[in-house]
Amino acid sequence: MIPLQDKNILGECAASTADVPEPATLYYLTVIAFLLHIDVDGSCPRCREVWPCDHVRRAYRLREGF
């Protein structure tokens, strides 16, 4: 597990992907979603929802679109 707690991943992502083409940015954001929204005992600790949370579902749909 990668410790990502208390880090501003989304802020860093927005700043670092300014010159990257849109498909690459979307792929990068899906990977970040998979890393941040993980299954811990049947729930997502980041969203505090039943896993898979809405973020993971959207990320899977985007990934299937690639």
CSV table of N, CA and C in Angstrom, one decimal:
chain,number,residue,atom,x,y,z
A,1,MET,N,0.8,-1.2,0.0
A,1,MET,CA,0.0,0.0,0.0
A,1,MET,C,0.9,1.2,0.0
A,2,ILE,N,0.5,2.2,-0.8
A,2,ILE,CA,1.3,3.5,-0.9
A,2,ILE,C,0.7,4.5,0.1
A,3,PRO,N,1.4,5.0,1.0
A,3,PRO,CA,0.8,6.0,2.0
A,3,PRO,C,0.6,7.3,1.3
A,4,LEU,N,-0.6,7.7,1.0
A,4,LEU,CA,-1.0,8.9,0.3
A,4,LEU,C,-1.8,9.8,1.2
A,5,GLN,N,-1.9,9.5,2.5
A,5,GLN,CA,-2.7,10.3,3.4
A,5,GLN,C,-2.1,11.6,3.6
A,6,ASP,N,-2.9,12.7,3.7
A,6,ASP,CA,-2.4,14.0,4.0
A,6,ASP,C,-1.6,14.6,2.9
A,7,LYS,N,-1.8,14.1,1.7
A,7,LYS,CA,-1.1,14.7,0.5
A,7,LYS,C,-2.1,15.3,-0.4
A,8,ASN,N,-1.8,16.3,-1.1
A,8,ASN,CA,-2.7,17.0,-2.0
A,8,ASN,C,-2.4,16.4,-3.4
A,9,ILE,N,-2.8,15.2,-3.6
A,9,ILE,CA,-2.6,14.5,-4.9
A,9,ILE,C,-3.3,15.3,-6.0
A,10,LEU,N,-4.5,15.6,-5.8
A,10,LEU,CA,-5.3,16.3,-6.9
A,10,LEU,C,-4.7,17.6,-7.2
A,11,GLY,N,-4.3,18.4,-6.3
A,11,GLY,CA,-3.6,19.7,-6.5
A,11,GLY,C,-2.4,19.5,-7.3
A,12,GLU,N,-1.6,18.5,-6.9
A,12,GLU,CA,-0.3,18.3,-7.7
A,12,GLU,C,-0.6,17.8,-9.1
A,13,CYS,N,-1.6,17.0,-9.2
A,13,CYS,CA,-2.0,16.5,-10.5
A,13,CYS,C,-2.4,17.6,-11.5
A,14,ALA,N,-3.2,18.5,-11.0
A,14,ALA,CA,-3.7,19.6,-11.8
A,14,ALA,C,-2.6,20.5,-12.3
A,15,ALA,N,-1.6,20.7,-11.4
A,15,ALA,CA,-0.5,21.5,-11.7
A,15,ALA,C,0.5,20.8,-12.7
A,16,SER,N,0.6,19.5,-12.5
A,16,SER,CA,1.6,18.8,-13.3
A,16,SER,C,1.1,18.3,-14.7
A,17,THR,N,-0.2,18.4,-14.9
A,17,THR,CA,-0.7,17.9,-16.2
A,17,THR,C,-1.1,19.0,-17.1
A,18,ALA,N,-0.7,20.2,-16.9
A,18,ALA,CA,-1.1,21.4,-17.7
A,18,ALA,C,-0.7,21.2,-19.2
A,19,ASP,N,0.4,20.6,-19.5
A,19,ASP,CA,0.9,20.5,-20.9
A,19,ASP,C,0.7,19.1,-21.4
A,20,VAL,N,0.0,18.2,-20.7
A,20,VAL,CA,-0.2,16.8,-21.2
A,20,VAL,C,-1.5,16.7,-22.0
A,21,PRO,N,-1.5,16.0,-23.1
A,21,PRO,CA,-2.7,15.8,-23.8
A,21,PRO,C,-3.9,15.2,-23.0
A,22,GLU,N,-5.1,15.5,-23.3
A,22,GLU,CA,-6.2,15.1,-22.5
A,22,GLU,C,-6.3,13.6,-22.3
A,23,PRO,N,-6.2,12.7,-23.3
A,23,PRO,CA,-6.3,11.3,-23.0
A,23,PRO,C,-5.3,10.8,-22.0
A,24,ALA,N,-4.1,11.4,-22.0
A,24,ALA,CA,-3.0,11.0,-21.0
A,24,ALA,C,-3.4,11.5,-19.6
A,25,THR,N,-4.0,12.7,-19.6
A,25,THR,CA,-4.4,13.2,-18.3
A,25,THR,C,-5.6,12.4,-17.7
A,26,LEU,N,-6.5,12.0,-18.5
A,26,LEU,CA,-7.6,11.2,-18.0
A,26,LEU,C,-7.1,9.8,-17.5
A,27,TYR,N,-6.2,9.2,-18.3
A,27,TYR,CA,-5.6,8.0,-17.8
A,27,TYR,C,-4.9,8.1,-16.5
A,28,TYR,N,-4.1,9.2,-16.4
A,28,TYR,CA,-3.4,9.5,-15.1
A,28,TYR,C,-4.4,9.6,-14.0
A,29,LEU,N,-5.5,10.3,-14.2
A,29,LEU,CA,-6.5,10.5,-13.1
A,29,LEU,C,-7.2,9.2,-12.7
A,30,THR,N,-7.4,8.3,-13.7
A,30,THR,CA,-8.0,7.0,-13.3
A,30,THR,C,-7.0,6.2,-12.5
A,31,VAL,N,-5.7,6.3,-12.8
A,31,VAL,CA,-4.8,5.6,-12.0
A,31,VAL,C,-4.7,6.1,-10.5
A,32,ILE,N,-4.8,7.5,-10.4
A,32,ILE,CA,-4.8,8.1,-9.1
A,32,ILE,C,-6.1,7.6,-8.3
A,33,ALA,N,-7.2,7.5,-9.0
A,33,ALA,CA,-8.5,7.1,-8.4
A,33,ALA,C,-8.3,5.7,-7.9
A,34,PHE,N,-7.7,4.8,-8.6
A,34,PHE,CA,-7.5,3.4,-8.2
A,34,PHE,C,-6.5,3.3,-7.0
A,35,LEU,N,-5.6,4.3,-6.9
A,35,LEU,CA,-4.7,4.3,-5.8
A,35,LEU,C,-5.3,4.8,-4.5
A,36,LEU,N,-6.1,5.9,-4.7
A,36,LEU,CA,-6.7,6.5,-3.5
A,36,LEU,C,-8.0,5.8,-3.0
A,37,HIS,N,-8.8,5.3,-3.8
A,37,HIS,CA,-10.1,4.7,-3.4
A,37,HIS,C,-9.9,3.2,-3.4
A,38,ILE,N,-9.5,2.6,-2.3
A,38,ILE,CA,-9.2,1.2,-2.2
A,38,ILE,C,-10.3,0.5,-1.4
A,39,ASP,N,-10.3,-0.8,-1.5
A,39,ASP,CA,-11.3,-1.6,-0.7
A,39,ASP,C,-10.6,-2.0,0.6
A,40,VAL,N,-11.2,-1.5,1.7
A,40,VAL,CA,-10.8,-1.9,3.1
A,40,VAL,C,-12.0,-2.4,3.8
A,41,ASP,N,-12.1,-3.7,4.0
A,41,ASP,CA,-13.2,-4.3,4.7
A,41,ASP,C,-14.5,-3.9,4.0
A,42,GLY,N,-14.6,-3.9,2.7
A,42,GLY,CA,-15.9,-3.6,2.0
A,42,GLY,C,-16.3,-2.2,1.9
A,43,SER,N,-15.4,-1.3,2.3
A,43,SER,CA,-15.7,0.2,2.2
A,43,SER,C,-14.5,1.0,1.7
A,44,CYS,N,-14.8,2.1,1.2
A,44,CYS,CA,-13.7,3.0,0.7
A,44,CYS,C,-13.4,4.0,1.9
A,45,PRO,N,-12.2,4.0,2.5
A,45,PRO,CA,-11.9,4.9,3.6
A,45,PRO,C,-11.8,6.3,3.2
A,46,ARG,N,-11.5,6.6,1.9
A,46,ARG,CA,-11.4,8.0,1.4
A,46,ARG,C,-12.8,8.6,1.3
A,47,CYS,N,-13.8,7.9,0.8
A,47,CYS,CA,-15.2,8.4,0.6
A,47,CYS,C,-16.1,8.1,1.8
A,48,ARG,N,-15.7,7.0,2.5
A,48,ARG,CA,-16.6,6.5,3.6
A,48,ARG,C,-17.9,6.0,3.0
A,49,GLU,N,-17.8,5.3,1.8
A,49,GLU,CA,-18.9,4.7,1.1
A,49,GLU,C,-18.7,3.2,1.0
A,50,VAL,N,-19.7,2.5,0.6
A,50,VAL,CA,-19.5,1.1,0.3
A,50,VAL,C,-18.7,1.0,-0.9
A,51,TRP,N,-17.7,0.0,-0.9
A,51,TRP,CA,-16.8,-0.2,-2.1
A,51,TRP,C,-17.5,-1.1,-3.1
A,52,PRO,N,-17.4,-0.8,-4.3
A,52,PRO,CA,-16.7,0.3,-5.0
A,52,PRO,C,-17.5,1.6,-4.9
A,53,CYS,N,-16.8,2.6,-4.6
A,53,CYS,CA,-17.4,3.9,-4.5
A,53,CYS,C,-17.7,4.5,-5.9
A,54,ASP,N,-18.3,5.6,-5.9
A,54,ASP,CA,-18.6,6.3,-7.2
A,54,ASP,C,-17.4,6.6,-8.0
A,55,HIS,N,-16.3,7.1,-7.3
A,55,HIS,CA,-15.1,7.4,-8.0
A,55,HIS,C,-14.4,6.2,-8.7
A,56,VAL,N,-14.4,5.1,-8.0
A,56,VAL,CA,-13.9,3.9,-8.6
A,56,VAL,C,-14.7,3.4,-9.8
A,57,ARG,N,-16.0,3.5,-9.7
A,57,ARG,CA,-16.9,3.1,-10.8
A,57,ARG,C,-16.7,4.0,-12.0
A,58,ARG,N,-16.5,5.3,-11.8
A,58,ARG,CA,-16.2,6.2,-12.9
A,58,ARG,C,-14.9,5.9,-13.5
A,59,ALA,N,-13.9,5.6,-12.7
A,59,ALA,CA,-12.5,5.3,-13.2
A,59,ALA,C,-12.6,4.0,-14.0
A,60,TYR,N,-13.3,3.0,-13.6
A,60,TYR,CA,-13.4,1.8,-14.3
A,60,TYR,C,-14.0,2.1,-15.7
A,61,ARG,N,-15.1,2.9,-15.7
A,61,ARG,CA,-15.8,3.2,-17.0
A,61,ARG,C,-14.8,3.9,-17.9
A,62,LEU,N,-14.1,4.9,-17.4
A,62,LEU,CA,-13.1,5.6,-18.2
A,62,LEU,C,-12.0,4.7,-18.7
A,63,ARG,N,-11.5,3.8,-17.9
A,63,ARG,CA,-10.5,2.9,-18.3
A,63,ARG,C,-11.0,1.9,-19.4
A,64,GLU,N,-12.2,1.5,-19.3
A,64,GLU,CA,-12.8,0.6,-20.3
A,64,GLU,C,-13.0,1.4,-21.6
A,65,GLY,N,-13.1,2.7,-21.6
A,65,GLY,CA,-13.2,3.5,-22.8
A,65,GLY,C,-11.9,3.6,-23.5
A,66,PHE,N,-10.8,3.4,-22.8
A,66,PHE,CA,-9.5,3.5,-23.5
A,66,PHE,C,-9.3,2.2,-24.3
